[in-house]
């Protein structure tokens, strides 16, 4: 269940949010990908995306959106122009919530804020990639109306991982 509008906010992230974004990234990735991405590779990714990485990320023109609940960071999304050519011009690159905030409708709130931001930029149509073995992400995008439009394989830690692209026209 969503909190009241005074509790739940989405805004552009600032450098002061970098440590919180690093924490949300680390706990959400470990929660989502433990047992899917080989452990050593997963930990390497988490370590690379620490506070300093996020300071640089939020200083770009495409700063992430941060979702806060009662002024506490609960999740984030990154998005922009689709990385692959095609009719879907916008892409959500990442959308993650800290595990304690999952299942409350916050992901849908952040997803819609990201879609709205893409629409404001004139990027019509949306694509989002998710690992096929991440059943929670697959179900989330399917329930938002996305349908599989492409598949690919990404190799991580010596393991082939299938990725599925969900599209919205």
Tab-separated table of C-alpha atoms in Angstrom:
chain	number	residue	atom	x	y	z
A	1	UNK	CA	0.000	0.000	0.000
A	2	UNK	CA	1.338	3.420	-0.933
A	3	UNK	CA	2.066	5.960	1.763
A	4	UNK	CA	0.549	9.420	1.671
A	5	UNK	CA	2.002	11.955	-0.711
A	6	UNK	CA	3.725	13.680	2.218
A	7	UNK	CA	5.634	10.478	2.978
A	8	UNK	CA	6.454	9.246	-0.513
A	9	UNK	CA	8.456	11.478	-2.866
A	10	UNK	CA	10.444	11.112	-6.074
A	11	UNK	CA	13.040	13.728	-6.930
A	12	UNK	CA	16.284	14.109	-8.810
A	13	UNK	CA	19.167	12.749	-6.731
A	14	UNK	CA	21.812	15.126	-5.356
A	15	UNK	CA	25.459	14.504	-4.380
A	16	UNK	CA	24.371	14.374	-0.721
A	17	UNK	CA	22.330	11.248	-1.635
A	18	UNK	CA	25.377	9.305	-2.872
A	19	UNK	CA	25.968	7.206	0.265
A	20	UNK	CA	22.277	6.311	0.502
A	21	UNK	CA	22.165	5.389	-3.199
A	22	UNK	CA	25.227	3.158	-2.730
A	23	UNK	CA	23.484	1.420	0.194
A	24	UNK	CA	20.240	0.907	-1.741
A	25	UNK	CA	22.221	-0.386	-4.711
A	26	UNK	CA	24.221	-2.856	-2.605
A	27	UNK	CA	21.309	-4.312	-0.650
A	28	UNK	CA	18.903	-4.434	-3.607
A	29	UNK	CA	21.448	-6.080	-5.928
A	30	UNK	CA	22.463	-8.661	-3.333
A	31	UNK	CA	18.801	-9.395	-2.691
A	32	UNK	CA	17.835	-9.601	-6.372
A	33	UNK	CA	20.853	-11.400	-7.794
A	34	UNK	CA	22.245	-13.669	-5.082
A	35	UNK	CA	22.205	-17.137	-6.630
A	36	UNK	CA	21.749	-15.701	-10.139
A	37	UNK	CA	24.933	-13.706	-10.738
A	38	UNK	CA	28.024	-15.613	-9.550
A	39	UNK	CA	28.982	-14.360	-6.075
A	40	UNK	CA	32.429	-12.982	-6.965
A	41	UNK	CA	31.035	-11.032	-9.927
A	42	UNK	CA	28.123	-9.709	-7.897
A	43	UNK	CA	30.398	-8.489	-5.108
A	44	UNK	CA	32.733	-6.889	-7.629
A	45	UNK	CA	29.829	-4.938	-9.135
A	46	UNK	CA	28.617	-3.848	-5.690
A	47	UNK	CA	32.109	-2.672	-4.693
A	48	UNK	CA	32.539	-0.667	-7.926
A	49	UNK	CA	29.267	1.163	-7.333
A	50	UNK	CA	30.137	2.746	-3.991
A	51	UNK	CA	29.620	6.296	-2.757
A	52	UNK	CA	32.217	7.888	-5.084
A	53	UNK	CA	30.655	6.269	-8.152
A	54	UNK	CA	27.246	7.663	-7.151
A	55	UNK	CA	28.658	11.160	-6.522
A	56	UNK	CA	29.787	11.195	-10.151
A	57	UNK	CA	26.481	9.732	-11.365
A	58	UNK	CA	24.295	12.340	-9.668
A	59	UNK	CA	26.382	15.195	-11.079
A	60	UNK	CA	25.391	14.299	-14.653
A	61	UNK	CA	22.473	15.840	-16.500
A	62	UNK	CA	20.743	12.448	-16.323
A	63	UNK	CA	20.951	12.208	-12.536
A	64	UNK	CA	19.004	9.286	-11.086
A	65	UNK	CA	15.617	9.717	-9.533
A	66	UNK	CA	15.552	8.868	-5.850
A	67	UNK	CA	12.423	7.682	-4.091
A	68	UNK	CA	12.148	8.589	-0.415
A	69	UNK	CA	9.653	7.417	2.156
A	70	UNK	CA	9.366	9.627	5.229
A	71	UNK	CA	12.579	11.320	4.007
A	72	UNK	CA	14.496	7.980	4.007
A	73	UNK	CA	15.918	6.712	0.700
A	74	UNK	CA	13.894	3.722	-0.448
A	75	UNK	CA	14.891	3.285	-4.092
A	76	UNK	CA	16.203	4.819	-7.276
A	77	UNK	CA	15.847	4.717	-11.043
A	78	UNK	CA	18.152	5.626	-13.910
A	79	UNK	CA	16.815	6.217	-17.411
A	80	UNK	CA	17.348	7.984	-20.697
A	81	UNK	CA	17.450	7.362	-24.422
A	82	UNK	CA	17.224	3.712	-25.432
A	83	UNK	CA	20.683	2.216	-25.920
A	84	UNK	CA	19.619	0.136	-28.929
A	85	UNK	CA	18.076	1.510	-32.132
A	86	UNK	CA	14.413	0.804	-32.670
A	87	UNK	CA	10.918	2.191	-32.234
A	88	UNK	CA	11.120	2.326	-28.420
A	89	UNK	CA	13.004	5.557	-27.726
A	90	UNK	CA	13.139	5.610	-23.904
A	91	UNK	CA	14.778	3.141	-21.545
A	92	UNK	CA	14.742	2.586	-17.814
A	93	UNK	CA	18.262	1.326	-17.189
A	94	UNK	CA	17.819	0.518	-13.505
A	95	UNK	CA	14.915	0.559	-11.058
A	96	UNK	CA	15.651	-0.798	-7.593
A	97	UNK	CA	14.133	-0.620	-4.146
A	98	UNK	CA	15.751	-1.527	-0.853
A	99	UNK	CA	14.300	-4.935	0.114
A	100	UNK	CA	12.402	-3.521	3.119
A	101	UNK	CA	10.378	-1.300	0.749
A	102	UNK	CA	9.465	-3.965	-1.797
A	103	UNK	CA	5.884	-5.170	-2.132
A	104	UNK	CA	4.396	-1.849	-0.970
A	105	UNK	CA	3.632	-0.307	-4.370
A	106	UNK	CA	6.696	1.941	-4.256
A	107	UNK	CA	8.205	0.325	-7.357
A	108	UNK	CA	5.124	1.178	-9.389
A	109	UNK	CA	5.306	4.775	-8.138
A	110	UNK	CA	8.979	5.045	-9.164
A	111	UNK	CA	8.308	3.302	-12.491
A	112	UNK	CA	5.551	5.772	-13.375
A	113	UNK	CA	7.722	8.747	-12.346
A	114	UNK	CA	10.448	7.449	-14.672
A	115	UNK	CA	7.987	6.958	-17.537
A	116	UNK	CA	6.704	10.475	-17.014
A	117	UNK	CA	10.242	11.909	-17.087
A	118	UNK	CA	10.949	10.038	-20.338
A	119	UNK	CA	7.710	11.352	-21.857
A	120	UNK	CA	8.696	14.907	-20.847
A	121	UNK	CA	11.914	14.437	-22.837
A	122	UNK	CA	9.926	13.322	-25.877
A	123	UNK	CA	11.228	9.735	-25.644
A	124	UNK	CA	8.112	7.804	-26.668
A	125	UNK	CA	7.940	4.081	-26.165
A	126	UNK	CA	9.803	2.328	-23.368
A	127	UNK	CA	12.157	-0.619	-23.054
A	128	UNK	CA	13.462	-2.238	-19.855
A	129	UNK	CA	15.879	-5.173	-19.638
A	130	UNK	CA	15.702	-7.736	-16.819
A	131	UNK	CA	17.521	-10.993	-16.158
A	132	UNK	CA	15.274	-13.910	-17.062
A	133	UNK	CA	16.068	-15.640	-13.754
A	134	UNK	CA	14.941	-12.592	-11.759
A	135	UNK	CA	11.337	-13.713	-11.450
A	136	UNK	CA	10.350	-10.754	-9.277
A	137	UNK	CA	11.468	-8.264	-11.958
A	138	UNK	CA	9.847	-10.318	-14.726
A	139	UNK	CA	6.533	-10.326	-12.853
A	140	UNK	CA	6.801	-6.610	-12.014
A	141	UNK	CA	7.280	-5.514	-15.638
A	142	UNK	CA	4.668	-7.949	-16.937
A	143	UNK	CA	2.105	-6.617	-14.437
A	144	UNK	CA	2.905	-3.027	-15.548
A	145	UNK	CA	1.835	-3.991	-19.086
A	146	UNK	CA	5.261	-4.674	-20.572
A	147	UNK	CA	5.628	-7.523	-23.014
A	148	UNK	CA	8.814	-9.352	-24.070
A	149	UNK	CA	10.214	-7.793	-27.244
A	150	UNK	CA	13.803	-9.117	-27.332
A	151	UNK	CA	16.251	-11.459	-25.627
A	152	UNK	CA	20.021	-11.567	-25.312
A	153	UNK	CA	22.729	-13.347	-23.355
A	154	UNK	CA	25.181	-11.573	-21.049
A	155	UNK	CA	28.195	-13.408	-19.662
A	156	UNK	CA	29.050	-12.713	-16.022
A	157	UNK	CA	31.581	-14.592	-13.955
A	158	UNK	CA	31.812	-17.368	-16.517
A	159	UNK	CA	28.039	-17.857	-16.557
A	160	UNK	CA	25.644	-17.088	-19.422
A	161	UNK	CA	22.675	-15.071	-18.169
A	162	UNK	CA	19.622	-14.553	-20.334
A	163	UNK	CA	18.172	-11.042	-20.407
A	164	UNK	CA	14.644	-10.217	-21.526
A	165	UNK	CA	13.590	-6.804	-22.866
A	166	UNK	CA	10.099	-5.655	-21.957
A	167	UNK	CA	8.500	-3.037	-24.186
A	168	UNK	CA	5.692	-0.533	-23.986
A	169	UNK	CA	4.620	1.123	-27.280
